[in-house]
Short mmCIF file of C-alpha atoms in Angstrom, two decimals:
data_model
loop_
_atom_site.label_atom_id
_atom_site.label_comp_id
_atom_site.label_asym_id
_atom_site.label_seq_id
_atom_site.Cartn_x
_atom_site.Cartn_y
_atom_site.Cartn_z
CA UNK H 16 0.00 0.00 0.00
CA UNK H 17 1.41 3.22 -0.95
CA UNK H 18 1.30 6.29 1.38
CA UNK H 19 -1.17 9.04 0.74
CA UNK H 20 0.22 11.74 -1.25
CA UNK H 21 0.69 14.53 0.27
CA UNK H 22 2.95 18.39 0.26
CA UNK H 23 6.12 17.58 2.01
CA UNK H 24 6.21 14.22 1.34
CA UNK H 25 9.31 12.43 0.63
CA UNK H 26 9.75 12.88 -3.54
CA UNK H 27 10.88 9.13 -3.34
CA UNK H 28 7.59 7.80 -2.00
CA UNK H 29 6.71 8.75 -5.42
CA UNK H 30 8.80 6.20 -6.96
CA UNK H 31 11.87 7.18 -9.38
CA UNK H 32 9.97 6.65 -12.62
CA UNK H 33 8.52 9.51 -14.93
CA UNK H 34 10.05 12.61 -13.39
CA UNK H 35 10.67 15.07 -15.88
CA UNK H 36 12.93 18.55 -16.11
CA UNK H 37 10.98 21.02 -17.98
CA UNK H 38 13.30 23.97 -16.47
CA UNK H 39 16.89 23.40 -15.93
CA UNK H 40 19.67 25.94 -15.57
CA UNK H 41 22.47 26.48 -18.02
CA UNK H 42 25.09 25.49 -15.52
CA UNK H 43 24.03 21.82 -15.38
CA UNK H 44 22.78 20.81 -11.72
CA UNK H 45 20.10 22.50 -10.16
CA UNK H 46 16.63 21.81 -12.06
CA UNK H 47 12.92 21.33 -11.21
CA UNK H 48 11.48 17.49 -12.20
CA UNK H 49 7.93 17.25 -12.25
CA UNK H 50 5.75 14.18 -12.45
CA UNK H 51 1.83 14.03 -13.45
CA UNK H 52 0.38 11.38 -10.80
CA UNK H 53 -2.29 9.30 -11.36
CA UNK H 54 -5.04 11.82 -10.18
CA UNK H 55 -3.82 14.40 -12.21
CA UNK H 56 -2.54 16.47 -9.80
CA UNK H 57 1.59 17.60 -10.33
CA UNK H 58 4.32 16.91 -8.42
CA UNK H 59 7.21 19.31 -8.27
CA UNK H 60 11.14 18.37 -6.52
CA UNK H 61 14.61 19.71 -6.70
CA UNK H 62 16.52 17.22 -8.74
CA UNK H 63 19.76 18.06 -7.01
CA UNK H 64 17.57 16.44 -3.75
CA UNK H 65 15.49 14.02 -5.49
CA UNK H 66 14.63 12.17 -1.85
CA UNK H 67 14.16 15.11 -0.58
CA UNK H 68 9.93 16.88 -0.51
CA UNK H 69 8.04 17.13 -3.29
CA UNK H 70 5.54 19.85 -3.44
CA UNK H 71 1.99 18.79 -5.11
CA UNK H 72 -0.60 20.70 -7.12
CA UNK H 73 -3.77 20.28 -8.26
CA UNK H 74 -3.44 20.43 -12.32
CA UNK H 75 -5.92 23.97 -12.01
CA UNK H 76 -3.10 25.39 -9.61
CA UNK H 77 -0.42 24.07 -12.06
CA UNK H 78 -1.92 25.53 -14.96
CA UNK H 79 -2.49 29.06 -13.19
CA UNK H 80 0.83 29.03 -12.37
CA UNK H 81 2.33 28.37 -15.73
CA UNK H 82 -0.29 30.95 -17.05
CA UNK H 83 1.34 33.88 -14.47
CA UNK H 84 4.61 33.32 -15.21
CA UNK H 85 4.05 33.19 -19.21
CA UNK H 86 2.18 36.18 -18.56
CA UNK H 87 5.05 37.93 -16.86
CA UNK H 88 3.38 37.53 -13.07
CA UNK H 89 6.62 36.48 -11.95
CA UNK H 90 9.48 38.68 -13.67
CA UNK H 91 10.14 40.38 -10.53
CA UNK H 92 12.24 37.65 -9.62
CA UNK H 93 14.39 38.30 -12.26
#
């Protein structure tokens, strides 16, 4: 039986298969891996800590996010 998924929750609990680094830096290293899960919702981990937590969106919060920052919402990080 597998754990319920959860925020915080160990990325390895959801397994090592299908993670996927849409971003990545240009120095090689440090890039976000997400995963779709079954459900739909998205999970998100640091691939320089892949055992580390995994942060977990519904696919609505996933898509509003990706809609901000295409929109420029999030340039003042820059």
């Amino acid at each position: 039986m597998h754990p319920p998924v959860h925020n915080g929750m160990p990325a390895r609990q959801l397994g090592a298969r299908d993670w996927a680094k849409p971003w990545s830096d240009d120095a090689g290293g440090a890039c976000v891996e997400v995963k779709r899960l079954a459900d739909g919702r998205v999970a998100v981990r640091q691939s320089t800590d892949p055992d580390g937590p995994a942060l977990v969106f519904t696919s609505d919060e996933m898509a509003r996010f990706v809609t901000g920052v295409k929109e420029g919402d999030a340039d003042f990080l820059l």
